């Protein structure tokens, strides 16, 4: 897939997290029915090396439990309430729901004790389900992307960037080894010039986390490849007015 394949695409952040508890099946079903173009979700490994969909490395913010994700088995994680009676899904649950109906941005989190096999396990699962053409792997950690690419040479890798200048420079430098398919900057970094430079390098730009309609409009007008938003319904409304 070429970067130009995506244009003003809308990715539902942690599912449609404005409407349902983040990173739950309810949020992914809501994203699907909103007709967003894709979903973004975050993955960690459980103590028994299952790929689970949760943002933090600790369960306490988003569930009624306590403890590190990598210290709990899938069975223990499944017993927790992730909000409104939802449970923590596995990546397989989500891939089976979404299939090839939407793009999937899988963010590899790095604060997991079992992070050692995260990229390898995720690429293996995606390829087993033949969903490679729909998936963009992203991470703030360029080393995880390097390992993703090593595990699957066809993988589309997106480098996540913070606002801060030094960290961004280091990440860009390390990632030159893999030439990321896309850059995923904070939306405040994205300008006409930013997009021009990315276009010259043949890279897509997918920016996070855009929740104000004015910002959505500004970014869509710049003509970037995609935005990541908690509220895909609002983003679609804004895009329809352009
Ligand atoms: O992938 C975009 C965004 O999700 C990155 O930040 O903390 O929401 O995972 P975070
Ligand atoms: Mg994320």
CSV table of C-alpha atoms and ligand atoms in Angstrom, one decimal:
chain,number,residue,atom,x,y,z
A,1,UNK,CA,0.0,0.0,0.0
A,2,UNK,CA,1.4,3.4,-1.0
A,3,UNK,CA,1.1,6.3,1.5
A,4,UNK,CA,-1.2,8.1,-1.0
A,5,UNK,CA,-3.8,5.3,-0.6
A,6,UNK,CA,-4.8,7.0,2.6
A,7,UNK,CA,-6.3,10.5,2.4
A,8,UNK,CA,-8.0,12.2,5.4
A,9,UNK,CA,-8.5,8.8,7.0
A,10,UNK,CA,-10.1,8.7,10.4
A,11,UNK,CA,-8.8,6.3,13.0
A,12,UNK,CA,-10.8,5.7,16.2
A,13,UNK,CA,-8.3,6.1,19.1
A,14,UNK,CA,-8.5,3.1,21.5
A,15,UNK,CA,-11.7,2.4,19.5
A,16,UNK,CA,-14.4,5.1,19.6
A,17,UNK,CA,-13.3,6.0,23.1
A,18,UNK,CA,-15.5,9.0,23.3
A,19,UNK,CA,-18.5,6.6,23.4
A,20,UNK,CA,-17.4,3.5,25.2
A,21,UNK,CA,-14.6,2.4,27.6
A,22,UNK,CA,-11.2,2.7,25.8
A,23,UNK,CA,-9.7,-0.4,24.2
A,24,UNK,CA,-12.8,-2.6,24.7
A,25,UNK,CA,-14.9,-4.5,22.3
A,26,UNK,CA,-17.7,-2.0,22.8
A,27,UNK,CA,-15.3,0.8,21.7
A,28,UNK,CA,-14.3,-1.2,18.6
A,29,UNK,CA,-17.9,-2.1,17.7
A,30,UNK,CA,-18.8,1.6,18.1
A,31,UNK,CA,-15.9,2.5,15.8
A,32,UNK,CA,-17.1,0.0,13.2
A,33,UNK,CA,-20.6,1.3,13.2
A,34,UNK,CA,-19.4,5.0,13.1
A,35,UNK,CA,-17.9,4.1,9.7
A,36,UNK,CA,-14.5,5.3,10.6
A,37,UNK,CA,-11.7,4.2,8.3
A,38,UNK,CA,-9.7,2.5,11.0
A,39,UNK,CA,-9.0,1.9,14.6
A,40,UNK,CA,-6.0,2.5,16.8
A,41,UNK,CA,-5.3,0.2,19.8
A,42,UNK,CA,-2.5,-0.5,22.2
A,43,UNK,CA,-1.0,-3.9,23.0
A,44,UNK,CA,1.0,-5.6,25.8
A,45,UNK,CA,1.8,-9.2,26.6
A,46,UNK,CA,0.2,-10.9,29.6
A,47,UNK,CA,2.3,-13.1,32.0
A,48,UNK,CA,1.4,-16.1,29.9
A,49,UNK,CA,2.5,-14.3,26.7
A,50,UNK,CA,-1.0,-13.5,25.3
A,51,UNK,CA,-1.4,-10.3,23.3
A,52,UNK,CA,-3.8,-8.1,25.2
A,53,UNK,CA,-5.4,-4.8,24.3
A,54,UNK,CA,-4.8,-2.2,27.0
A,55,UNK,CA,-3.1,1.2,27.0
A,56,UNK,CA,-1.2,1.3,30.4
A,57,UNK,CA,1.3,-1.2,31.6
A,58,UNK,CA,-0.8,-1.3,34.8
A,59,UNK,CA,-4.4,-2.2,35.0
A,60,UNK,CA,-5.5,0.2,37.7
A,61,UNK,CA,-6.6,3.2,35.7
A,62,UNK,CA,-8.9,1.4,33.3
A,63,UNK,CA,-10.1,-1.6,35.3
A,64,UNK,CA,-11.3,-2.4,38.8
A,65,UNK,CA,-8.0,-4.4,39.4
A,66,UNK,CA,-4.5,-3.7,40.4
A,67,UNK,CA,-1.1,-4.8,39.1
A,68,UNK,CA,1.2,-4.9,36.1
A,69,UNK,CA,-0.3,-6.3,32.9
A,70,UNK,CA,2.9,-8.5,32.4
A,71,UNK,CA,2.5,-9.9,35.9
A,72,UNK,CA,-1.1,-11.2,35.3
A,73,UNK,CA,-2.2,-14.1,33.2
A,74,UNK,CA,-4.9,-13.7,30.6
A,75,UNK,CA,-7.4,-15.5,32.8
A,76,UNK,CA,-6.6,-13.0,35.6
A,77,UNK,CA,-6.9,-10.1,33.3
A,78,UNK,CA,-10.2,-11.4,31.9
A,79,UNK,CA,-11.8,-11.3,35.4
A,80,UNK,CA,-11.4,-7.5,35.6
A,81,UNK,CA,-14.0,-5.0,34.7
A,82,UNK,CA,-12.7,-2.7,32.0
A,83,UNK,CA,-15.7,-0.4,32.4
A,84,UNK,CA,-19.4,-0.9,31.9
A,85,UNK,CA,-19.0,-4.6,32.3
A,86,UNK,CA,-16.5,-4.9,29.4
A,87,UNK,CA,-13.4,-7.1,29.7
A,88,UNK,CA,-9.9,-6.6,28.4
A,89,UNK,CA,-9.9,-8.0,24.9
A,90,UNK,CA,-7.1,-10.0,23.2
A,91,UNK,CA,-5.7,-8.8,19.9
A,92,UNK,CA,-7.3,-11.9,18.3
A,93,UNK,CA,-10.7,-10.9,19.6
A,94,UNK,CA,-10.4,-7.5,17.9
A,95,UNK,CA,-8.9,-8.8,14.7
A,96,UNK,CA,-11.7,-11.3,14.4
A,97,UNK,CA,-14.3,-8.6,14.9
A,98,UNK,CA,-12.8,-6.1,12.5
A,99,UNK,CA,-11.2,-8.4,9.9
A,100,UNK,CA,-10.4,-6.5,6.7
A,101,UNK,CA,-13.3,-4.1,7.1
A,102,UNK,CA,-11.1,-1.3,8.5
A,103,UNK,CA,-7.5,-0.3,8.8
A,104,UNK,CA,-5.8,-1.3,12.0
A,105,UNK,CA,-3.1,0.8,13.7
A,106,UNK,CA,-1.6,-1.5,16.3
A,107,UNK,CA,0.5,0.4,18.8
A,108,UNK,CA,3.3,-1.7,20.4
A,109,UNK,CA,3.8,-0.5,24.0
A,110,UNK,CA,7.2,-0.8,25.5
A,111,UNK,CA,6.7,-0.8,29.2
A,112,UNK,CA,6.0,-4.5,29.4
A,113,UNK,CA,8.2,-7.0,31.2
A,114,UNK,CA,7.5,-9.5,28.4
A,115,UNK,CA,8.1,-6.9,25.6
A,116,UNK,CA,10.8,-9.2,24.3
A,117,UNK,CA,8.4,-11.1,22.1
A,118,UNK,CA,5.7,-8.5,21.5
A,119,UNK,CA,6.6,-7.5,17.9
A,120,UNK,CA,7.2,-11.1,16.8
A,121,UNK,CA,4.0,-12.4,18.2
A,122,UNK,CA,1.9,-9.5,16.8
A,123,UNK,CA,3.2,-9.8,13.3
A,124,UNK,CA,2.8,-13.6,13.4
A,125,UNK,CA,-0.9,-13.3,14.4
A,126,UNK,CA,-1.6,-10.6,11.8
A,127,UNK,CA,0.0,-12.7,9.0
A,128,UNK,CA,-1.8,-15.9,10.1
A,129,UNK,CA,-5.1,-14.0,9.7
A,130,UNK,CA,-3.8,-12.6,6.4
A,131,UNK,CA,-4.5,-9.0,7.5
A,132,UNK,CA,-1.1,-7.6,6.7
A,133,UNK,CA,-2.4,-5.2,4.0
A,134,UNK,CA,-4.7,-3.5,6.6
A,135,UNK,CA,-2.3,-3.1,9.5
A,136,UNK,CA,0.1,-0.3,10.4
A,137,UNK,CA,2.3,-1.1,13.4
A,138,UNK,CA,3.3,2.0,15.4
A,139,UNK,CA,5.5,2.6,18.5
A,140,UNK,CA,7.2,5.4,20.3
A,141,UNK,CA,10.1,2.9,20.6
A,142,UNK,CA,12.1,2.7,17.3
A,143,UNK,CA,13.7,-0.6,18.5
A,144,UNK,CA,10.3,-2.3,18.6
A,145,UNK,CA,9.7,-1.1,15.0
A,146,UNK,CA,13.1,-2.4,13.9
A,147,UNK,CA,12.1,-5.8,15.4
A,148,UNK,CA,8.7,-5.6,13.7
A,149,UNK,CA,10.3,-5.1,10.3
A,150,UNK,CA,12.8,-7.9,11.0
A,151,UNK,CA,10.0,-10.2,11.9
A,152,UNK,CA,7.9,-9.2,8.8
A,153,UNK,CA,9.9,-7.4,6.1
A,154,UNK,CA,6.5,-6.3,4.5
A,155,UNK,CA,5.3,-4.6,7.7
A,156,UNK,CA,4.2,-1.0,7.5
A,157,UNK,CA,5.8,0.7,10.5
A,158,UNK,CA,4.7,4.1,11.9
A,159,UNK,CA,7.0,6.0,14.2
A,160,UNK,CA,5.2,7.8,17.0
A,161,UNK,CA,6.7,11.2,17.9
A,162,UNK,CA,6.2,13.4,21.0
A,163,UNK,CA,6.2,17.1,20.9
A,164,UNK,CA,9.7,17.5,22.4
A,165,UNK,CA,12.5,18.2,20.0
A,166,UNK,CA,15.3,16.1,21.4
A,167,UNK,CA,13.4,12.8,21.7
A,168,UNK,CA,12.0,13.4,18.2
A,169,UNK,CA,15.5,13.9,16.7
A,170,UNK,CA,16.8,10.7,18.4
A,171,UNK,CA,13.7,8.6,17.3
A,172,UNK,CA,14.0,9.9,13.7
A,173,UNK,CA,17.7,9.0,13.7
A,174,UNK,CA,17.3,5.5,15.0
A,175,UNK,CA,14.4,4.9,12.6
A,176,UNK,CA,16.4,5.7,9.5
A,177,UNK,CA,17.4,2.0,9.6
A,178,UNK,CA,13.8,1.0,8.8
A,179,UNK,CA,12.5,4.0,6.9
A,180,UNK,CA,9.1,4.1,8.6
A,181,UNK,CA,6.1,3.9,6.2
A,182,UNK,CA,4.5,6.6,8.3
A,183,UNK,CA,5.2,9.3,10.9
A,184,UNK,CA,2.7,9.7,13.8
A,185,UNK,CA,3.4,13.1,15.3
A,186,UNK,CA,1.4,15.0,17.9
A,187,UNK,CA,-1.1,17.2,15.9
A,188,UNK,CA,0.5,20.4,17.1
A,189,UNK,CA,3.7,19.6,15.1
A,190,UNK,CA,1.8,19.2,11.8
A,191,UNK,CA,2.1,22.0,9.3
A,192,UNK,CA,2.2,22.4,5.5
A,193,UNK,CA,6.0,22.3,5.6
A,194,UNK,CA,5.9,19.2,7.8
A,195,UNK,CA,3.7,17.4,5.3
A,196,UNK,CA,5.8,18.6,2.3
A,197,UNK,CA,9.0,17.1,3.9
A,198,UNK,CA,7.2,13.8,4.6
A,199,UNK,CA,5.9,13.6,1.1
A,200,UNK,CA,9.4,14.1,-0.3
A,201,UNK,CA,10.5,11.2,1.8
A,202,UNK,CA,7.5,9.2,0.6
A,203,UNK,CA,6.1,8.9,4.1
A,204,UNK,CA,2.5,9.1,5.2
A,205,UNK,CA,1.5,11.3,8.2
A,206,UNK,CA,-1.1,10.1,10.7
A,207,UNK,CA,-1.5,12.5,13.6
A,208,UNK,CA,-2.8,12.0,17.2
A,209,UNK,CA,-5.0,12.7,19.2
A,210,UNK,CA,-7.3,15.2,17.5
A,211,UNK,CA,-10.5,16.0,19.3
A,212,UNK,CA,-11.3,19.6,18.5
A,213,UNK,CA,-13.3,20.2,15.3
A,214,UNK,CA,-11.2,23.3,14.4
A,215,UNK,CA,-8.0,21.2,14.5
A,216,UNK,CA,-9.7,18.4,12.5
A,217,UNK,CA,-10.6,21.0,9.9
A,218,UNK,CA,-7.1,22.5,9.8
A,219,UNK,CA,-5.5,19.1,9.4
A,220,UNK,CA,-7.9,17.8,6.8
A,221,UNK,CA,-7.4,21.0,4.8
A,222,UNK,CA,-3.6,20.4,4.8
A,223,UNK,CA,-4.4,17.1,3.1
A,224,UNK,CA,-2.7,14.6,5.4
A,225,UNK,CA,-3.1,10.8,5.3
A,226,UNK,CA,-5.0,10.4,8.6
A,227,UNK,CA,-6.0,11.6,12.0
A,228,UNK,CA,-6.4,9.6,15.2
A,229,UNK,CA,-9.4,10.8,17.3
A,230,UNK,CA,-11.5,9.7,20.2
A,231,UNK,CA,-14.6,10.8,18.4
A,232,UNK,CA,-14.8,9.4,14.8
A,233,UNK,CA,-18.5,10.5,14.5
A,234,UNK,CA,-17.5,14.2,14.9
A,235,UNK,CA,-14.5,13.8,12.6
A,236,UNK,CA,-16.7,12.4,9.9
A,237,UNK,CA,-19.1,15.3,10.3
A,238,UNK,CA,-16.2,17.8,10.0
A,239,UNK,CA,-14.8,15.9,6.9
A,240,UNK,CA,-18.2,16.0,5.3
A,241,UNK,CA,-18.3,19.8,5.5
A,242,UNK,CA,-15.0,20.3,3.6
B,1,LIG,O1,-1.1,6.2,18.4
B,1,LIG,C1,-1.5,7.4,18.8
B,1,LIG,C2,-1.7,7.6,20.3
B,1,LIG,O2,-2.4,6.5,20.7
B,1,LIG,C3,-0.3,7.6,21.0
B,1,LIG,O3,-0.5,7.9,22.3
B,1,LIG,O4,-0.6,7.4,24.7
B,1,LIG,O5,-2.7,7.4,23.3
B,1,LIG,O6,-1.1,5.5,23.1
B,1,LIG,P1,-1.3,7.0,23.4
B,2,LIG,MG1,-2.0,4.4,21.4
